[in-house]
PDB file of C-alpha atoms (C1' of nucleotides) in Angstrom:
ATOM      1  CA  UNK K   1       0.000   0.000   0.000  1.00  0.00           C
ATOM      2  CA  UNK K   2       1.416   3.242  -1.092  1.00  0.00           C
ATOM      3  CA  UNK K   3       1.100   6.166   1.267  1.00  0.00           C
ATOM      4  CA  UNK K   4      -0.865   9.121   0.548  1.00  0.00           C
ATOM      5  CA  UNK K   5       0.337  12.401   0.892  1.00  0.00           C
ATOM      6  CA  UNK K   6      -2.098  14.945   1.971  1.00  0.00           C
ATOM      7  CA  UNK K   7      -2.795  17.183  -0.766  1.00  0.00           C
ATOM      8  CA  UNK K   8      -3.098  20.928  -0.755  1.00  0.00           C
ATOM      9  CA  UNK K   9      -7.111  20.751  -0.728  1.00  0.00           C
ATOM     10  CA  UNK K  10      -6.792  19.356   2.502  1.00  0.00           C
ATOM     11  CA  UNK K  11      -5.355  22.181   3.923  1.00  0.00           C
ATOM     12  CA  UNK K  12      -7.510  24.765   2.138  1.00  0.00           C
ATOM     13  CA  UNK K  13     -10.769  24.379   4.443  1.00  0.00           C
ATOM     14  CA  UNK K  14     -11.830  25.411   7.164  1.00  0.00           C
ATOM     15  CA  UNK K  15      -9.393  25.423   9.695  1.00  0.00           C
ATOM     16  CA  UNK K  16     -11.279  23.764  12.677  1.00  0.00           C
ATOM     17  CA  UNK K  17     -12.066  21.012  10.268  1.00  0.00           C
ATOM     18  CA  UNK K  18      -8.796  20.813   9.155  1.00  0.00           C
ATOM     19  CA  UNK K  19      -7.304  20.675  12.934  1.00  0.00           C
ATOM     20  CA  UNK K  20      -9.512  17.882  13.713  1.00  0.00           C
ATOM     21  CA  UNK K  21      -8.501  16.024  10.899  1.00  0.00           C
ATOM     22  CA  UNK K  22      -4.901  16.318  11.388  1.00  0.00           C
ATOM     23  CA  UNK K  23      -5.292  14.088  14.631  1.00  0.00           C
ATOM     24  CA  UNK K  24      -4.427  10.510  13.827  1.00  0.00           C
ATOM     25  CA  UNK K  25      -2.631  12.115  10.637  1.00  0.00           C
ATOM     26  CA  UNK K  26       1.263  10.686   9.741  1.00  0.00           C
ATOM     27  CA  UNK K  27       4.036  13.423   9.578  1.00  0.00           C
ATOM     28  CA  UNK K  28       6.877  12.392   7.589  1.00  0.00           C
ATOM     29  CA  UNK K  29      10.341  14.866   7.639  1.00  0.00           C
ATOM     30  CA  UNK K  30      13.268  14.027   5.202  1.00  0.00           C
ATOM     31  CA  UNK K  31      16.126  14.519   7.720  1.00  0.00           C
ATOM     32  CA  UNK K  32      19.452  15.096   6.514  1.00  0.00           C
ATOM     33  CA  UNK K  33      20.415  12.171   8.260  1.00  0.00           C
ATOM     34  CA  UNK K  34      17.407   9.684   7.474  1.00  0.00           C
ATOM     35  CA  UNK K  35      13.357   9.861   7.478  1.00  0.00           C
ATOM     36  CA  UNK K  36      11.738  10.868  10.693  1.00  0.00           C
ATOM     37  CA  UNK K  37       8.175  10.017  11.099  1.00  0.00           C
ATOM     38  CA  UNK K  38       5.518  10.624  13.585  1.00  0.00           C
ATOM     39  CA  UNK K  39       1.826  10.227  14.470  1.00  0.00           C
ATOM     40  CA  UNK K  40      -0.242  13.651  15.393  1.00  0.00           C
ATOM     41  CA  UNK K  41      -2.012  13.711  18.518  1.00  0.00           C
ATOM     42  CA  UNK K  42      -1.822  17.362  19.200  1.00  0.00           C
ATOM     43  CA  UNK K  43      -3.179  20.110  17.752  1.00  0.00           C
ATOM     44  CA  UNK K  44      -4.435  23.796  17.914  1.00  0.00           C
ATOM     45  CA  UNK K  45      -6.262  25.939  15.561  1.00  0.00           C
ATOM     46  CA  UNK K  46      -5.010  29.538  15.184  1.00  0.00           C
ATOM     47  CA  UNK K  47      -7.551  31.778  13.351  1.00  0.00           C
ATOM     48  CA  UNK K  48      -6.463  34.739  11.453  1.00  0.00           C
ATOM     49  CA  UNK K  49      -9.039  37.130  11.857  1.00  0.00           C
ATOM     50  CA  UNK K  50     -11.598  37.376  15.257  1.00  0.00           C
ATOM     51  CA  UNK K  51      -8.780  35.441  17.404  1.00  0.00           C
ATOM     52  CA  UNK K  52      -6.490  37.782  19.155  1.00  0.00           C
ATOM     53  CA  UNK K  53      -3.832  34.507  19.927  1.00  0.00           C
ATOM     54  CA  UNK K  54      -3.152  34.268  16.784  1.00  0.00           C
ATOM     55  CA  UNK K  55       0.030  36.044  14.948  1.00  0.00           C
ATOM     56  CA  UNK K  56      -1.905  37.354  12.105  1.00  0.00           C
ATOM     57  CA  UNK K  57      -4.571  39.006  14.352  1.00  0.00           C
ATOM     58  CA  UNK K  58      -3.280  42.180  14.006  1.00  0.00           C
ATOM     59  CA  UNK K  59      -2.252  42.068  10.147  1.00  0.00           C
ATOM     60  CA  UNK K  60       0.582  41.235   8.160  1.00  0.00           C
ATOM     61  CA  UNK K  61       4.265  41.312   9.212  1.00  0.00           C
ATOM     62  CA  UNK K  62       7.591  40.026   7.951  1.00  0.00           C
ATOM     63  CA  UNK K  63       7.036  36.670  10.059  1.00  0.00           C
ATOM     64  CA  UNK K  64       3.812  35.789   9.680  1.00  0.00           C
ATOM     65  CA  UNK K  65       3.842  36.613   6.055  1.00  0.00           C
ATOM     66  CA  UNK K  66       3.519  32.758   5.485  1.00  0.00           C
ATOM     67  CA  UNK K  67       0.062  32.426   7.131  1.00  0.00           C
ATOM     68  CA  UNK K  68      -1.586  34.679   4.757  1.00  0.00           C
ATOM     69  CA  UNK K  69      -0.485  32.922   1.379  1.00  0.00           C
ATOM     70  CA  UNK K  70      -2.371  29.813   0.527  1.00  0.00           C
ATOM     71  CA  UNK K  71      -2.663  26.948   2.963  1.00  0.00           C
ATOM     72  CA  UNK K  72      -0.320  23.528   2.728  1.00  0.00           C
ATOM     73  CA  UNK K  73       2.737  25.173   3.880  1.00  0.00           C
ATOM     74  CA  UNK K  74       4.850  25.379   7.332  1.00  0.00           C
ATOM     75  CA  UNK K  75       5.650  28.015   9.478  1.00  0.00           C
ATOM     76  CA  UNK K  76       8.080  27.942  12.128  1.00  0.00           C
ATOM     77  CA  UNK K  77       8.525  30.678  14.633  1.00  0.00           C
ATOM     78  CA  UNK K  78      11.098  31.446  17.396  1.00  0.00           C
ATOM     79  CA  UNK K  79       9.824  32.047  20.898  1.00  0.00           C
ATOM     80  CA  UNK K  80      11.076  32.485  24.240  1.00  0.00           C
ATOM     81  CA  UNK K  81      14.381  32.854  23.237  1.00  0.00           C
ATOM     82  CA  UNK K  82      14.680  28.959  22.699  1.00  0.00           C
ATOM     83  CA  UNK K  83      12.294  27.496  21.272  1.00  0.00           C
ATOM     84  CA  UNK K  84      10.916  26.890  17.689  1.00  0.00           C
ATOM     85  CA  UNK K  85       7.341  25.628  16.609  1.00  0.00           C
ATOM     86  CA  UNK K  86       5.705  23.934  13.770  1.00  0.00           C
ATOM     87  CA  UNK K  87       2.616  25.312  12.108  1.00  0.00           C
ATOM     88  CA  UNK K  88       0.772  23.872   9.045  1.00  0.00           C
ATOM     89  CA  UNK K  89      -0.888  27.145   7.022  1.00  0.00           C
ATOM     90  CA  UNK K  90      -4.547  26.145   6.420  1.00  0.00           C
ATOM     91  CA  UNK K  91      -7.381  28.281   4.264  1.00  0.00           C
ATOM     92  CA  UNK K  92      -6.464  29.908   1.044  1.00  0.00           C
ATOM     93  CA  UNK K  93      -4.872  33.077   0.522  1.00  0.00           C
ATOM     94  CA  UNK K  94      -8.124  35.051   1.622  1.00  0.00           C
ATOM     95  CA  UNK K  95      -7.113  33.789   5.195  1.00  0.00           C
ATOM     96  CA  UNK K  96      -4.595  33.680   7.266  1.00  0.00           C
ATOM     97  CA  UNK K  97      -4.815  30.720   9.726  1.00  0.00           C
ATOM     98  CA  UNK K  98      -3.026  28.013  11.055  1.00  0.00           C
ATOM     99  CA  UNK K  99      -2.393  24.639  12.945  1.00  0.00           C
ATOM    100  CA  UNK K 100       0.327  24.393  15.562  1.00  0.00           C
ATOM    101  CA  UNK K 101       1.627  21.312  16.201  1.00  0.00           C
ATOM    102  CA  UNK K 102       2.034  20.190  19.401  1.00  0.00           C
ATOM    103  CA  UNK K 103       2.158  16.651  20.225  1.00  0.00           C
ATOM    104  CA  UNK K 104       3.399  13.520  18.601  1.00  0.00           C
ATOM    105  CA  UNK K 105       3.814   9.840  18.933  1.00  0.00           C
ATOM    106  CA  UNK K 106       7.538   8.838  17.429  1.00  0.00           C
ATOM    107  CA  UNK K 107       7.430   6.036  14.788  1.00  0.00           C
ATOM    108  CA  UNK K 108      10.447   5.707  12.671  1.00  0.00           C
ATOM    109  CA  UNK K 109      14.142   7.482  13.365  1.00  0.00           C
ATOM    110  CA  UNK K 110      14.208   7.558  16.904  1.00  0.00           C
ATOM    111  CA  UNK K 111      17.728   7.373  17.455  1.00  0.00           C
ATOM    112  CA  UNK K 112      17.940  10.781  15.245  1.00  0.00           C
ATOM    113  CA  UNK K 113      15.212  12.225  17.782  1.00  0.00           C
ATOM    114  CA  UNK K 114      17.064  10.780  20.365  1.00  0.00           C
ATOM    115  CA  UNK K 115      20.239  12.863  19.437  1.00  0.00           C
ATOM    116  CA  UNK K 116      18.447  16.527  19.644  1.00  0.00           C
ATOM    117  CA  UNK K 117      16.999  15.250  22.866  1.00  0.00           C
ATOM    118  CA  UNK K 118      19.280  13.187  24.618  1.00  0.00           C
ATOM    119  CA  UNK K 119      17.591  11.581  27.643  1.00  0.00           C
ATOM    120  CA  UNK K 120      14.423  11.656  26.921  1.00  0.00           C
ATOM    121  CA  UNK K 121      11.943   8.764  27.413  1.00  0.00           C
ATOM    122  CA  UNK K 122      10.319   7.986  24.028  1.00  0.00           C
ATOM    123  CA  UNK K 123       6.974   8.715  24.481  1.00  0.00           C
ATOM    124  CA  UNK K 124       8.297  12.099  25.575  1.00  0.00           C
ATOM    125  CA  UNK K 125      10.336  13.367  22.634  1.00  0.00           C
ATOM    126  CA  UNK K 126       7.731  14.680  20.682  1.00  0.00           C
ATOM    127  CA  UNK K 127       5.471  16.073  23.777  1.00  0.00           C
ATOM    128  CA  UNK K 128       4.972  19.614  23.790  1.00  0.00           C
ATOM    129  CA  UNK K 129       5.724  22.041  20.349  1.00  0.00           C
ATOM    130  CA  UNK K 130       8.984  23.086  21.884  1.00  0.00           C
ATOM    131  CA  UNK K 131      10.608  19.468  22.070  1.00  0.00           C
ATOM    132  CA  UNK K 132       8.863  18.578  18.447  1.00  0.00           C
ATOM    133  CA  UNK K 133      10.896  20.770  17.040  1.00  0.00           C
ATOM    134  CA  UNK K 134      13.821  20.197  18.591  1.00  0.00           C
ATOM    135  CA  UNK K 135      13.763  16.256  18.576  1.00  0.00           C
ATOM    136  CA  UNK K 136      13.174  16.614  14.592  1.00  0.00           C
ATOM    137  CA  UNK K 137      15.824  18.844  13.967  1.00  0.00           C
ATOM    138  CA  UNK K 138      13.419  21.536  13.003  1.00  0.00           C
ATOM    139  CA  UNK K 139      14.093  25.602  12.827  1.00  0.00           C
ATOM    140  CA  UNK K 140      13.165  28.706  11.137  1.00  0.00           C
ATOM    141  CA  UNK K 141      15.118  27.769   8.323  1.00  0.00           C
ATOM    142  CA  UNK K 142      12.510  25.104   7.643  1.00  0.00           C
ATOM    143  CA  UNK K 143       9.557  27.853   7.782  1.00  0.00           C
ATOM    144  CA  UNK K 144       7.885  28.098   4.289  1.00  0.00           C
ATOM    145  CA  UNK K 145       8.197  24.519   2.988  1.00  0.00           C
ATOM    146  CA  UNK K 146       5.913  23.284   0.360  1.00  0.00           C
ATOM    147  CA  UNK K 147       3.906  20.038   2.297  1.00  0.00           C
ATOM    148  CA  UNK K 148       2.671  18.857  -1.112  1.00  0.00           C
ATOM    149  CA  UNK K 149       6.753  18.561  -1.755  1.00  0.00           C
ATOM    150  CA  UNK K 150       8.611  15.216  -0.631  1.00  0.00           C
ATOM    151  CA  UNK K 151      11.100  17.595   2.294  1.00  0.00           C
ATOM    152  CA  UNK K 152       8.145  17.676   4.904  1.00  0.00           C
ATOM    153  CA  UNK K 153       4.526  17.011   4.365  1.00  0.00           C
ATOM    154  CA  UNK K 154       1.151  14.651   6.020  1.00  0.00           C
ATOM    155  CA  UNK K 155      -0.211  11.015   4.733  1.00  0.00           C
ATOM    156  CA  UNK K 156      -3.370   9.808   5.969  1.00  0.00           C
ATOM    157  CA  UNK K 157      -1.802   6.291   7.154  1.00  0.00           C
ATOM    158  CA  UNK K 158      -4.448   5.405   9.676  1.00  0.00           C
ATOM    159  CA  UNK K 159      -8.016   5.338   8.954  1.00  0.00           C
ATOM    160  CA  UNK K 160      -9.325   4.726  12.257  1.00  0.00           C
ATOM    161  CA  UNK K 161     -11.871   7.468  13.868  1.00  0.00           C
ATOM    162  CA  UNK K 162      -9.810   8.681  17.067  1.00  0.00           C
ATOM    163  CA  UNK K 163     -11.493   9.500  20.257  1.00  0.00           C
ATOM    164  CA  UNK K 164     -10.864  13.252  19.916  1.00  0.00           C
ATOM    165  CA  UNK K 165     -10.900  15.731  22.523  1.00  0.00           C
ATOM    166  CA  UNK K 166     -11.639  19.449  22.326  1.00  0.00           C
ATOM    167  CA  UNK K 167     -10.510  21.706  25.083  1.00  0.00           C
ATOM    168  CA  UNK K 168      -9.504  25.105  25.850  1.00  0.00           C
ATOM    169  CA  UNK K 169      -5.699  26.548  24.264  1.00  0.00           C
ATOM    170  CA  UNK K 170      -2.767  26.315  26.433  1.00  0.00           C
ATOM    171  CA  UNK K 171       0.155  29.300  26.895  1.00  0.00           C
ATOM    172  CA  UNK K 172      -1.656  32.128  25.618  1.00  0.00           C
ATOM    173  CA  UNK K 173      -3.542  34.802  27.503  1.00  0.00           C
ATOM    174  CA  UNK K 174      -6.419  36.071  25.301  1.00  0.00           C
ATOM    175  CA  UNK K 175      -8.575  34.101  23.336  1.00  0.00           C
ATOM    176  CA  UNK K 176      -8.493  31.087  26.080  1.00  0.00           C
ATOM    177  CA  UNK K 177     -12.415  30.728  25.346  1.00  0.00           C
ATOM    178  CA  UNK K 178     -12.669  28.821  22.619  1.00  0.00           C
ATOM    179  CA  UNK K 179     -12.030  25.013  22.381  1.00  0.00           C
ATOM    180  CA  UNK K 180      -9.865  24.887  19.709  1.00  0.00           C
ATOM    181  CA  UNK K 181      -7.093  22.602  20.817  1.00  0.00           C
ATOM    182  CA  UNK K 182      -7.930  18.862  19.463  1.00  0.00           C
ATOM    183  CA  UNK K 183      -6.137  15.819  21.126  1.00  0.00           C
ATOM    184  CA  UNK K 184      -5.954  12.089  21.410  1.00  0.00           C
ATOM    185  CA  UNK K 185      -7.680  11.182  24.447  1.00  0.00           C
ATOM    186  CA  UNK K 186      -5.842   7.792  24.548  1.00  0.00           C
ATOM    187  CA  UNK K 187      -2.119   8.935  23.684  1.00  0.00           C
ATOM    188  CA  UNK K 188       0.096   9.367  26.353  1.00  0.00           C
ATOM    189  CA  UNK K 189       2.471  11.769  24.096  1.00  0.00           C
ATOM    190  CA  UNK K 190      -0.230  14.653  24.606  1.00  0.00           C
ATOM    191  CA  UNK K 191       1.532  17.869  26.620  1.00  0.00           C
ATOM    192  CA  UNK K 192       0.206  19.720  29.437  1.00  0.00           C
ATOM    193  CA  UNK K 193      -2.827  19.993  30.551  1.00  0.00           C
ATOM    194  CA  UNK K 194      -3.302  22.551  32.685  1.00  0.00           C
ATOM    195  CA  UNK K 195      -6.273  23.944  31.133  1.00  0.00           C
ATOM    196  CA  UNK K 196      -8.058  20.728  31.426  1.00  0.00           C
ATOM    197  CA  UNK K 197     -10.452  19.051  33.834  1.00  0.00           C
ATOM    198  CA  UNK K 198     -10.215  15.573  34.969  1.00  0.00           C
TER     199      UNK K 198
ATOM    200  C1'  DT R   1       4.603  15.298  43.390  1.00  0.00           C
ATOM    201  C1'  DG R   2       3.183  19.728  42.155  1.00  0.00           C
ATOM    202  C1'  DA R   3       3.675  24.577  41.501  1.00  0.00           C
ATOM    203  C1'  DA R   4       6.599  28.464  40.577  1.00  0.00           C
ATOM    204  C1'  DT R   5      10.110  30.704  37.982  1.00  0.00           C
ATOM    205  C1'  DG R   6      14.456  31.529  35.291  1.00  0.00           C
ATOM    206  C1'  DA R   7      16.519  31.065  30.814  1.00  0.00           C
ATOM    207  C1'  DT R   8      17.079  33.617  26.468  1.00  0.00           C
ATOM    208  C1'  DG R   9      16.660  36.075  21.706  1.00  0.00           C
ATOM    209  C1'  DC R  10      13.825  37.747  18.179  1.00  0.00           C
ATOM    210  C1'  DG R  11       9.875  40.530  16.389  1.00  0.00           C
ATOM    211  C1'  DC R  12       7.174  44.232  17.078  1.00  0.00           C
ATOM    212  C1'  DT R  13       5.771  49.095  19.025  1.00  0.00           C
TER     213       DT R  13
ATOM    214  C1'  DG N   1      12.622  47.856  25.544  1.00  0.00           C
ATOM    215  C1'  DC N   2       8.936  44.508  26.276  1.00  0.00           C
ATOM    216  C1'  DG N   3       6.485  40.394  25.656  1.00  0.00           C
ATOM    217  C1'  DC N   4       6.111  35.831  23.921  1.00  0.00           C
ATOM    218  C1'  DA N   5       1.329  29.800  20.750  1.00  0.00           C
ATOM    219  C1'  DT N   6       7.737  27.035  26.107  1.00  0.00           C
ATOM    220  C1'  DC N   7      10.576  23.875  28.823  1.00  0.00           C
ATOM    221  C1'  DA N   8      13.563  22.270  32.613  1.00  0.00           C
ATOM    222  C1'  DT N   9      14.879  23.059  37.012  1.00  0.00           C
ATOM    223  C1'  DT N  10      14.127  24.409  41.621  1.00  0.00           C
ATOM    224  C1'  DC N  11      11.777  24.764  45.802  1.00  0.00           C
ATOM    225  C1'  DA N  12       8.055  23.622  48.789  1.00  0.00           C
ATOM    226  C1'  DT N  13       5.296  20.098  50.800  1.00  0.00           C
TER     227       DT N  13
END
DNA sequence: TGAATGATGCGCT
DNA sequence: GCGCATCATTCAT
């Protein structure tokens, strides 16, 4: 069975339908050093316009320039002086939204994740957007990337329905309303979750 | 075991 | 110059 690479209509809809999608999804990175592959289980929408945690709330700038061009591409920010994190652009060009990535089950090249993040427990490398990107080796220079190219895009590998879960953002202070953070209820590798209520 | 806080640099006002 | 879509360590219990 060949894999199937998501394909730019994916990411052109709406973007809460596209969040809850990704869940479950495959992500597949051509490291320089091998293929590192990973299964979503963490997710948050960021809308463009009406959500005031979002980048592009208040309009266009040199870094968020990516989220208002069409949607099937990834931006990667710097924050907190340390940290990078993974977005997939969703909508067309008429919006300018997007998907952060933030939790992951590891499948294939762990001992390349294992190098970024030495001594971490497995299920634990790709827990929180912060260690994603760091455990795959990913940076601003891999902002803007083409996800219908073969360098880093989605496959829909697993068609069963996931038990998602839709709660409340976390690390942001306005806009902390809306449930637009989708997880795997079952997966251990989902990060904090401070906002939620057992 | 859980909560608080320091680290650290870039983009924006 | 300030704030940030975070994480790891420290300190308190």
């Amino acid at each position: 069975m060949i894999s199937k690479k998501l394909p730019r209509e994916f990411y052109e809809r709406p973007t809460l339908q596209v969040a809850r999608e990704l869940i479950g999804k495959q992500i597949v990175y051509r490291h320089p050093k091998g293929e590192l592959s990973a299964k979503i289980v963490e997710v948050e929408a960021y809308l463009g316009s009406g959500d005031p945690a979002s980048h592009a709330a208040r309009g266009k700038t040199g870094r968020n320039s990516i989220m208002f061009g069409p949607g099937g591409y990834s931006y990667i920010y710097f924050v907190y002086g340390m940290y990078h994190c993974l977005n997939f652009v969703a909508e067309t060009e008429s919006k300018a939204a997007a998907i952060l990535l933030r939790g992951a089950e590891p499948e294939e090249g762990l001992e390349i994740m294992q190098y970024h993040s030495p001594g971490k427990r497995i299920t634990d490398l790709l827990k929180g957007p912060g260690c994603f990107c760091r455990s795959f080796g990913l940076s601003t220079k891999q902002s803007g990337l083409d996800l219908t190219k073969d360098t880093l895009y989605l496959e829909d590998r697993s068609r069963k329905r996931k038990s998602i879960e839709e709660t409340t953002r976390v690390g942001i202070k306005v806009g902390t309303d809306k449930l637009w953070r989708f997880y795997d209820k079952e997966s251990l590798a989902v990060s904090a979750k401070r906002n939620v209520k057992g």
